[in-house]
CSV table of C-alpha atoms in Angstrom, one decimal:
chain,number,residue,atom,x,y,z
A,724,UNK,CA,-65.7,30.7,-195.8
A,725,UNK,CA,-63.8,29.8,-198.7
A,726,UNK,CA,-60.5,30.8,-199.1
A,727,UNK,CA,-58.6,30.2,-202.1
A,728,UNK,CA,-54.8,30.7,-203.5
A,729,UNK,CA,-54.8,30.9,-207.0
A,730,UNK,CA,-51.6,32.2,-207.0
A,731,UNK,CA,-47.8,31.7,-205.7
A,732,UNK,CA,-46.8,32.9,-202.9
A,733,UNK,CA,-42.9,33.5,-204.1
A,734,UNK,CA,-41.6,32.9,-200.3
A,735,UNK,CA,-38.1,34.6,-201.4
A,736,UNK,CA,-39.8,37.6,-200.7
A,737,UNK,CA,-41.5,38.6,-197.0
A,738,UNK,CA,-41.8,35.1,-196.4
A,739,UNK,CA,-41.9,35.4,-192.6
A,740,UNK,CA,-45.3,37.0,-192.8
A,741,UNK,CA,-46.0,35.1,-195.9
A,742,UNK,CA,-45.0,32.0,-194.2
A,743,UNK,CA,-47.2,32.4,-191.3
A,744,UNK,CA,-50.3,34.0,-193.1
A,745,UNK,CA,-50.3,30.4,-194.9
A,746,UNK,CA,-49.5,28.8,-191.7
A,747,UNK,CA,-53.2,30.3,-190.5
A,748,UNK,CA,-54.9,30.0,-193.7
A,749,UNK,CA,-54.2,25.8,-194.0
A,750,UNK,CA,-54.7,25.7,-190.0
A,751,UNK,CA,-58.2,27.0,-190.2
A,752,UNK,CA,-59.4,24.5,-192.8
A,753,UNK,CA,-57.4,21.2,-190.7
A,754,UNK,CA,-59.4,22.6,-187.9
A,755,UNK,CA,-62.6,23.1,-189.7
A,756,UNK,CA,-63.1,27.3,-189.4
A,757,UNK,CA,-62.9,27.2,-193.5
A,758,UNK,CA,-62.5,25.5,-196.1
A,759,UNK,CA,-59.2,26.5,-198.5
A,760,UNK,CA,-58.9,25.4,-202.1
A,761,UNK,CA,-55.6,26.1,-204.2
A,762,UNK,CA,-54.7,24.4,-207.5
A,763,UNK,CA,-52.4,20.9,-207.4
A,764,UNK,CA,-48.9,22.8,-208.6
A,765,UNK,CA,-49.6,25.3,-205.5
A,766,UNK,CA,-50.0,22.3,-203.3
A,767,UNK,CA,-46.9,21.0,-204.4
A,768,UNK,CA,-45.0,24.0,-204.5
A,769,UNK,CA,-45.4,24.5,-200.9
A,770,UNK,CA,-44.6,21.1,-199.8
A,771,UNK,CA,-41.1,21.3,-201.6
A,772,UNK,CA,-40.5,24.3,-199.6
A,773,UNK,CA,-40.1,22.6,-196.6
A,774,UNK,CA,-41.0,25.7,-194.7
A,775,UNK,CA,-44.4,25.0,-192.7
A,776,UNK,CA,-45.2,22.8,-189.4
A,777,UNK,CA,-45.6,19.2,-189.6
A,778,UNK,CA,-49.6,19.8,-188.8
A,779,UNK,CA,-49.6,22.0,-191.8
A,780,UNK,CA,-47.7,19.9,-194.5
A,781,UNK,CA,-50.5,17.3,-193.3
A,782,UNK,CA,-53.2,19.8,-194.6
A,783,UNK,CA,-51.1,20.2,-197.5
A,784,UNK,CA,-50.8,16.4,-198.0
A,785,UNK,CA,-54.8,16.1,-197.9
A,786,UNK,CA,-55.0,19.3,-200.0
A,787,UNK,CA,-53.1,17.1,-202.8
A,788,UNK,CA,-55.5,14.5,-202.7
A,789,UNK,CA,-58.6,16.2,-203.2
A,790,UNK,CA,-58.2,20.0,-205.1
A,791,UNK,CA,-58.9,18.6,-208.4
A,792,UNK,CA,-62.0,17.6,-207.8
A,793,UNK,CA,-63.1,20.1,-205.7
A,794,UNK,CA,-62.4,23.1,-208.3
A,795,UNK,CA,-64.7,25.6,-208.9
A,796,UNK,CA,-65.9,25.3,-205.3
A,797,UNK,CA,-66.0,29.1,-204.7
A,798,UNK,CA,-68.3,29.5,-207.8
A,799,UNK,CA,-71.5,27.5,-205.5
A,800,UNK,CA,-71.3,30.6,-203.0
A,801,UNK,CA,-72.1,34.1,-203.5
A,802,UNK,CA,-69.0,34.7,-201.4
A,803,UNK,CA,-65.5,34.0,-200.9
A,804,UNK,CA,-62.0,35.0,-199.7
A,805,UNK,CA,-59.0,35.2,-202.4
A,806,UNK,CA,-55.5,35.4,-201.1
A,807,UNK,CA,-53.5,38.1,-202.4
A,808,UNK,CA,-49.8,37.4,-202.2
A,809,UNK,CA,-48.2,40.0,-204.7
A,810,UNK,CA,-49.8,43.1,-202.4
A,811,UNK,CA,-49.3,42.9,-198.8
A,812,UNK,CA,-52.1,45.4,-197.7
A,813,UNK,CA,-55.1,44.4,-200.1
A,814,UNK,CA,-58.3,44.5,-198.9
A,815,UNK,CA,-61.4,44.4,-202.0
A,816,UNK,CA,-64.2,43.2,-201.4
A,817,UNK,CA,-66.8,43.1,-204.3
A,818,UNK,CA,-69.9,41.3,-204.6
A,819,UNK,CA,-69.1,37.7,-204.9
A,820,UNK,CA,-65.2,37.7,-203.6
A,821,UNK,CA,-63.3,39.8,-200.8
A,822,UNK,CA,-59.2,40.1,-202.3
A,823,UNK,CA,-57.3,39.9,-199.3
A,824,UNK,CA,-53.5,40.8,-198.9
A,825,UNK,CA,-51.5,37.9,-196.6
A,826,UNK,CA,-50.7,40.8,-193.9
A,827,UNK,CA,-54.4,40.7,-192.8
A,828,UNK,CA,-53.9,37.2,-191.9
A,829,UNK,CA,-50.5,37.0,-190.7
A,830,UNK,CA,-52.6,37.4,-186.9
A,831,UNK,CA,-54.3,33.6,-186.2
A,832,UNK,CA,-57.4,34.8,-184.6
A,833,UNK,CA,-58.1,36.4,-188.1
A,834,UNK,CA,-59.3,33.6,-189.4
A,835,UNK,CA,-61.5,32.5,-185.9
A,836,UNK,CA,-64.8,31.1,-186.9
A,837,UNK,CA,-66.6,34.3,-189.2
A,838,UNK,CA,-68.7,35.8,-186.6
A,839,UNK,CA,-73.0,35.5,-187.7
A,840,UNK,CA,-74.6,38.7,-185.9
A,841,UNK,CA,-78.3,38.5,-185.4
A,842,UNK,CA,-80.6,40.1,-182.9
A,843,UNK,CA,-80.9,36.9,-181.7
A,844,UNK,CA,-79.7,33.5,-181.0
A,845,UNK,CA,-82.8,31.7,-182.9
A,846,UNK,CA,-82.6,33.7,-185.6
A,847,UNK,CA,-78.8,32.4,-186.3
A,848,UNK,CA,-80.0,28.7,-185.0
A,849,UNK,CA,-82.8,29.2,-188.2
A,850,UNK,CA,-80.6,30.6,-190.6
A,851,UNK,CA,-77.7,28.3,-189.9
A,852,UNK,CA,-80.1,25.3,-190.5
A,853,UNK,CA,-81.0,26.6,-193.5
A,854,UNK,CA,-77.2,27.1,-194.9
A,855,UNK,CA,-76.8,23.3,-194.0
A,856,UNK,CA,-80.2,22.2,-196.0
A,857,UNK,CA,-78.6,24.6,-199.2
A,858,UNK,CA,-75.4,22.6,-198.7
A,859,UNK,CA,-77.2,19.1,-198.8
A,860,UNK,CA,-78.5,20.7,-202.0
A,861,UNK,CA,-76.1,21.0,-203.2
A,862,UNK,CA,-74.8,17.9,-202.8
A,863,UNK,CA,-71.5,19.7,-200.7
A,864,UNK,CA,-73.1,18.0,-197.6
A,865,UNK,CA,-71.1,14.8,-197.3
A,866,UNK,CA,-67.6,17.3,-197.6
A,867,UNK,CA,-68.5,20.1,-196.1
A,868,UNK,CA,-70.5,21.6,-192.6
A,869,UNK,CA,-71.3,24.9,-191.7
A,870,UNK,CA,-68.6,26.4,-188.7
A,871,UNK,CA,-70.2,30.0,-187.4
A,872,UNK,CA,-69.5,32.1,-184.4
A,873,UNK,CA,-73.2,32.9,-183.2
A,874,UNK,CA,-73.9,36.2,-181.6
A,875,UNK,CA,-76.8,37.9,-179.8
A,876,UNK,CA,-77.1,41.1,-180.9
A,877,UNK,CA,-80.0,41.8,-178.3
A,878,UNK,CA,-82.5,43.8,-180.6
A,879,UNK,CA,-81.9,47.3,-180.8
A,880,UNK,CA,-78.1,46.8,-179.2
A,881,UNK,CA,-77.2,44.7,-182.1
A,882,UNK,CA,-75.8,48.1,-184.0
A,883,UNK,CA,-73.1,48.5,-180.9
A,884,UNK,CA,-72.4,45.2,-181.1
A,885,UNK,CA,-71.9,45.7,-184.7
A,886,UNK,CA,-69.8,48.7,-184.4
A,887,UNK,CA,-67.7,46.9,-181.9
A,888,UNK,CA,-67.3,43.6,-184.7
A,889,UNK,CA,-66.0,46.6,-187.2
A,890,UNK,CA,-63.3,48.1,-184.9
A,891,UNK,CA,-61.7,44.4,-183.8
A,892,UNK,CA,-61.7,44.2,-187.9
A,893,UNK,CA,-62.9,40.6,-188.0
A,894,UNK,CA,-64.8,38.1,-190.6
A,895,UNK,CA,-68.5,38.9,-189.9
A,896,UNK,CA,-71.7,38.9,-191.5
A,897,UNK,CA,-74.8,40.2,-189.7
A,898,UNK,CA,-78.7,39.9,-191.1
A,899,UNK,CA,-81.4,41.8,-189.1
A,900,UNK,CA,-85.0,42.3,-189.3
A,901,UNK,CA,-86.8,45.3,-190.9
A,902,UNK,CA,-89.8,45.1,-188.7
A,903,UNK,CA,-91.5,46.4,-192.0
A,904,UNK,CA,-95.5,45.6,-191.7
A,905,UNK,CA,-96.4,47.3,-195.1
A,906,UNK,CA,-94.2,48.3,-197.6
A,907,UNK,CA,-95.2,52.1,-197.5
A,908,UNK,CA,-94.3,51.9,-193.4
A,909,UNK,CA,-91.4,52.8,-191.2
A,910,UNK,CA,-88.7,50.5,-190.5
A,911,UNK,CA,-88.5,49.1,-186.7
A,912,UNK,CA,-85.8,50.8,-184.6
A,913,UNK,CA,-83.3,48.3,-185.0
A,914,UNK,CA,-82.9,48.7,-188.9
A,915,UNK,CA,-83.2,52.3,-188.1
A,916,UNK,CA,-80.1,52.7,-186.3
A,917,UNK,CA,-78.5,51.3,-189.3
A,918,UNK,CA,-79.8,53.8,-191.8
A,919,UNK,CA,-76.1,55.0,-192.8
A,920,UNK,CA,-74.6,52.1,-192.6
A,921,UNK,CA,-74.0,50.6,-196.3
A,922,UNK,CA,-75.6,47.1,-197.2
A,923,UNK,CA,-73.8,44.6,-198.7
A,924,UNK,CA,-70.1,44.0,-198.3
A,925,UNK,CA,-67.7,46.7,-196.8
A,926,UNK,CA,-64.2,45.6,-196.1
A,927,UNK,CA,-64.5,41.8,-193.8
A,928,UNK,CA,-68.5,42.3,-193.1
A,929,UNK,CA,-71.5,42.2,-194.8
A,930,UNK,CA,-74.8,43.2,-194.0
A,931,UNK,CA,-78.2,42.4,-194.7
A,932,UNK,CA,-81.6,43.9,-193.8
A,933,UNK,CA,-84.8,42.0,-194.6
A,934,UNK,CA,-87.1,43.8,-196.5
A,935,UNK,CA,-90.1,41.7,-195.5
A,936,UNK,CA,-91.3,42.2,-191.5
A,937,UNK,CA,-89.4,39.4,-189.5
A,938,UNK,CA,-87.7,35.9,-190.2
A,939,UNK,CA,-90.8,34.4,-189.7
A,940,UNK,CA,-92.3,35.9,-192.3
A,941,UNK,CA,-89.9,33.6,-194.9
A,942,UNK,CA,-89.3,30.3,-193.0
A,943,UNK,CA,-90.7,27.8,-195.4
A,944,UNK,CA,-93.9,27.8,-195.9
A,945,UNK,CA,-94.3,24.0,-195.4
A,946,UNK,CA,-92.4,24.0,-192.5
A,947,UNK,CA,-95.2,26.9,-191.0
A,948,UNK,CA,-98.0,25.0,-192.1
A,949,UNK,CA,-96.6,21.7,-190.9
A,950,UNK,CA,-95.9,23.8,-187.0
A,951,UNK,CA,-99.4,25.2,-187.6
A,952,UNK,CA,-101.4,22.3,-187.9
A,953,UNK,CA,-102.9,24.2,-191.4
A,954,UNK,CA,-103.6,26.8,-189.6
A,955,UNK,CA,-101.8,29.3,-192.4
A,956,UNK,CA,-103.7,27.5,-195.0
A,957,UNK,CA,-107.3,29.7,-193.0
A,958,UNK,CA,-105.8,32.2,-194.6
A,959,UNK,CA,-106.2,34.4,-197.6
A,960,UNK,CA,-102.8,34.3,-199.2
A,961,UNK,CA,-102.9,30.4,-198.6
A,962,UNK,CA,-106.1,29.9,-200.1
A,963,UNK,CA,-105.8,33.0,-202.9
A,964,UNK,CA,-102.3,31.2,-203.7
A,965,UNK,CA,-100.7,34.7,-203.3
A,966,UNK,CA,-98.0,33.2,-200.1
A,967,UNK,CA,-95.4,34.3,-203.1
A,968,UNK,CA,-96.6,37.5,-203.2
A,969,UNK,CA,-98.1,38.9,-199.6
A,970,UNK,CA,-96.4,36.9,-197.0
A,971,UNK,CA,-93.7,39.0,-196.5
A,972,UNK,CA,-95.1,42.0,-194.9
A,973,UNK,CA,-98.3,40.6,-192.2
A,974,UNK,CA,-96.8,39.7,-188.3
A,975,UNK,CA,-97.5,36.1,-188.7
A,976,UNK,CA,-97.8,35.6,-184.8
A,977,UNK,CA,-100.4,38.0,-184.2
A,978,UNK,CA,-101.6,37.9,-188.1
A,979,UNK,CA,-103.2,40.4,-190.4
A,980,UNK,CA,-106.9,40.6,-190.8
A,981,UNK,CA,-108.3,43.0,-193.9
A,982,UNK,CA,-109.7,45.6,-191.4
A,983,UNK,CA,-106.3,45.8,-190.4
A,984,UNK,CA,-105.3,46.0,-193.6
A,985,UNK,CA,-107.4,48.6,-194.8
A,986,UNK,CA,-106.3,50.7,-191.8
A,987,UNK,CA,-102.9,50.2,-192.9
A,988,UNK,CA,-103.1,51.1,-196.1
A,989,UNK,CA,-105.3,54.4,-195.4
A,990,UNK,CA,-103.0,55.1,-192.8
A,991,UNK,CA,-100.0,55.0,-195.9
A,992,UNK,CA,-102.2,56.6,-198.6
A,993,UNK,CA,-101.8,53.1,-200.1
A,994,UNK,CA,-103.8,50.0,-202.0
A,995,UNK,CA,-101.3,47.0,-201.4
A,996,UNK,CA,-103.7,45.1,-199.8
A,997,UNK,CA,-107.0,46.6,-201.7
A,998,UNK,CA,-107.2,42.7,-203.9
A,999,UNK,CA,-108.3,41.4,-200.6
A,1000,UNK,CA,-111.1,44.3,-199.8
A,1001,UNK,CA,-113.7,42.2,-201.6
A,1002,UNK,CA,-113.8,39.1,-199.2
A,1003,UNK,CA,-114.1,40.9,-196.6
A,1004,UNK,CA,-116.8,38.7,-194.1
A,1005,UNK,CA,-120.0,40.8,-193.1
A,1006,UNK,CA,-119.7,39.7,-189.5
A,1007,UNK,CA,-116.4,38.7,-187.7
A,1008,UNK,CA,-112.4,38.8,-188.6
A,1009,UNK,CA,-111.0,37.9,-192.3
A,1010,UNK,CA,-107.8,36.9,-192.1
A,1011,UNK,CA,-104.8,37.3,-194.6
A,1012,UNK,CA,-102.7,36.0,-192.2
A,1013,UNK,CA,-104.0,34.4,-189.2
A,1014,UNK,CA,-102.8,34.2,-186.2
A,1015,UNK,CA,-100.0,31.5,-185.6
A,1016,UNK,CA,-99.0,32.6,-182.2
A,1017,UNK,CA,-96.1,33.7,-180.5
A,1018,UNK,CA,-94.2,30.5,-180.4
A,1019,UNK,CA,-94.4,30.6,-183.7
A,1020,UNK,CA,-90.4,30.6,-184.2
A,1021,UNK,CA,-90.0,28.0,-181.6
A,1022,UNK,CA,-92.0,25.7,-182.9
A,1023,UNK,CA,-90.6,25.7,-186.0
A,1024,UNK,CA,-86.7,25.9,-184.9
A,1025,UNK,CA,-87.6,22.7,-183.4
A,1026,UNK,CA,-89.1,21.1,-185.9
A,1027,UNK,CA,-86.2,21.9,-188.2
A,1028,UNK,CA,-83.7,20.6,-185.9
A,1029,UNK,CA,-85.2,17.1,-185.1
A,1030,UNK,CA,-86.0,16.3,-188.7
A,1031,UNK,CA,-82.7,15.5,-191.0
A,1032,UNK,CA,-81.7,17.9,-193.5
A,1033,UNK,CA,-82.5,15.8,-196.2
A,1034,UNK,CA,-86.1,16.0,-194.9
A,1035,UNK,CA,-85.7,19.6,-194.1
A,1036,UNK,CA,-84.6,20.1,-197.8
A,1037,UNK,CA,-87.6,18.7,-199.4
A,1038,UNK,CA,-89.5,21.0,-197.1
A,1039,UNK,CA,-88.2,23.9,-199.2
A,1040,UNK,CA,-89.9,25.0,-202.2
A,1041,UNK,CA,-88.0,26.8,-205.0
A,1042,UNK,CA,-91.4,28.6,-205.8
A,1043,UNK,CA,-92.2,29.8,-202.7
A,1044,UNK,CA,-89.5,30.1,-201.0
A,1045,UNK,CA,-87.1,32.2,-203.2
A,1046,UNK,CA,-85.4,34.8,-199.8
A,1047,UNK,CA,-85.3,31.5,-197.8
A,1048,UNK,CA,-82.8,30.1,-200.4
A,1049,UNK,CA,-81.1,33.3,-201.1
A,1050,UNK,CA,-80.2,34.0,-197.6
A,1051,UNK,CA,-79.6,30.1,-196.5
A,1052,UNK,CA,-76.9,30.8,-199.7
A,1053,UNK,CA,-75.3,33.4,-198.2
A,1054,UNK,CA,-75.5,32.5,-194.7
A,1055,UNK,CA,-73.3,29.1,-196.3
A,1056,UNK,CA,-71.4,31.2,-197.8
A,1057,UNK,CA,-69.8,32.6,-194.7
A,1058,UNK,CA,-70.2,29.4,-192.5
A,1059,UNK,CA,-68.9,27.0,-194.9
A,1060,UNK,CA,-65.5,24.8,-193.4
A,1061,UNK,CA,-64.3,21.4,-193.8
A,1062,UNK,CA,-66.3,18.7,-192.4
A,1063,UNK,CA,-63.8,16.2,-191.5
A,1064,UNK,CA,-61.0,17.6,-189.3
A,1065,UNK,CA,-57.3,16.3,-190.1
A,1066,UNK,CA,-55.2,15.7,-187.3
């Protein structure tokens, strides 16, 4: 995460917790959990106090050197952490920035790794790939990595391990899969047991549900057809250019033919899928989505991870890919940390 003091601390007052609240706060960016920005006279302000370790006036030290031209870090993310030193207790999160009062963090393992929740460990391998390729993007690659703590929720026991993330009260973001095969249908039972818990951000978490059926469904597109041989391009959305539109809801391992289709949408008193009715074949399947099998995940985590993320990057289309982006943003967002470590 970012963390950033934009305002001093005045150590005359509380500054044992103070003190050791920005103890933790430079600590987890010298050990690259975070990344901390503050402006120049902040910097300098707590080096003439004389009141930190000798490991954390280092931090300070590189702080100096590069805060000016890192300002306006935070405003790259659609998330970060303010410190709030003039109330104790604070804790507001909003949309784009959680305020946080320096008694929250006066505990070290506060500020552990944030915690990335997803059902399971391929989806946060995935995801975290893509918050690297939005950093390289962004040309924040060279300066900064993503640092995440990821956790297998297990499928439908990923709301327990949720709850349990709540009551320790640490940094966490968790993103799960709708399991939604047509938007008229039911949600899997994984989303389900989340149905009265708010999305968004609530306190130090954030949730996210995806509203298309699984992440497979919004991997990159060239990255699916370059795992599938082409094999996606056999399909109607490929070859109706309408990936933008209908990718979201078909299982792309077992795929989506239009008598399926047509099924689905009597079954939901619907006509989402009724612009494809008409090329329906006389004899055999017509697929929307074909089949791509169900390594399908696999094959593309792999690919992603033996290719750089500057090739990765140019795999990514801002056309087609709009949730990819969003979500690699976010995902950054809560993974982002220091690259170099100072010792």
């Amino acid at each position: 995460m970012i963390i950033t003091i934009k305002q001093s601390p005045n150590l005359d007052v509380d500054d044992a917790k103070k003190i050791r609240a920005i103890e933790n706060i430079l600590i987890s960016h010298g050990e690259c959990r975070h990344a901390v920005w503050m402006p120049v006279d902040i910097v300098q302000e707590l080096l003439s106090a004389n009141r930190f370790s000798e490991y954390a006036q280092r931090i300070l030290y590189d702080l100096r050197s590069s805060v000016v031209e890192t300002r306006g870090i935070e405003k790259n993310f659609s998330f970060h952490v303010e410190v709030d030193f003039s109330n104790a207790k604070t804790l507001q999160p909003s949309n784009n920035k959680t305020l946080i009062g320096y008694s929250h963090l006066v505990n070290a393992t506060t500020l552990n790794k944030s915690v990335f929740l997803a059902e399971n460990l391929r989806d946060a391998e995935i995801f975290s790939l893509g918050a690297e390729s939005y950093l390289f993007h962004n040309q924040l690659y060279r300066s900064y990595g993503i640092s995440l703590e990821r956790a297998p929720g297990g499928g439908n026991t990923t709301f327990d391990y949720f709850s349990k993330l709540e009551e320790e009260s640490k940094f966490f973001f968790c993103i799960i899969d709708s399991d939604l095969k047509h938007p008229k249908g039911p949600i899997g039972s994984t989303a389900k047991r989340f149905s009265e818990t708010p999305s968004g951000y609530h306190e130090k978490r954030f949730l996210r549900i995806l509203d298309c059926h699984e992440i497979e469904n919004i991997i990159p597109l060239q990255v699916v057809r370059a795992v599938t041989n082409g094999e996606i391009e056999k399909g109607l959305t490929y070859r109706l250019n309408r990936c933008k539109e209908d990718r979201k809801h078909p299982d792309h391992k077992s795929g989506l033919s239009i008598d399926q289709a047509i099924d689905q949408d009597d079954k939901y008193n619907s006509d989402h899928w009724k612009l494809y009715y008409p090329h329906k074949a006389k004899k055999g399947q017509t697929w929307i989505i074909p089949p791509l099998g169900e390594n399908l995940l696999s094959h593309c985590l792999k690919l992603m991870s033996e290719i750089s993320i500057e090739k990765l990057t140019e795999y990514i289309s801002t056309e087609f890919d709009e949730t990819w982006i969003d979500i690699s943003k976010d995902v950054a967002s809560w993974g982002v940390a220091a690259k170099r470590p100072i010792h």
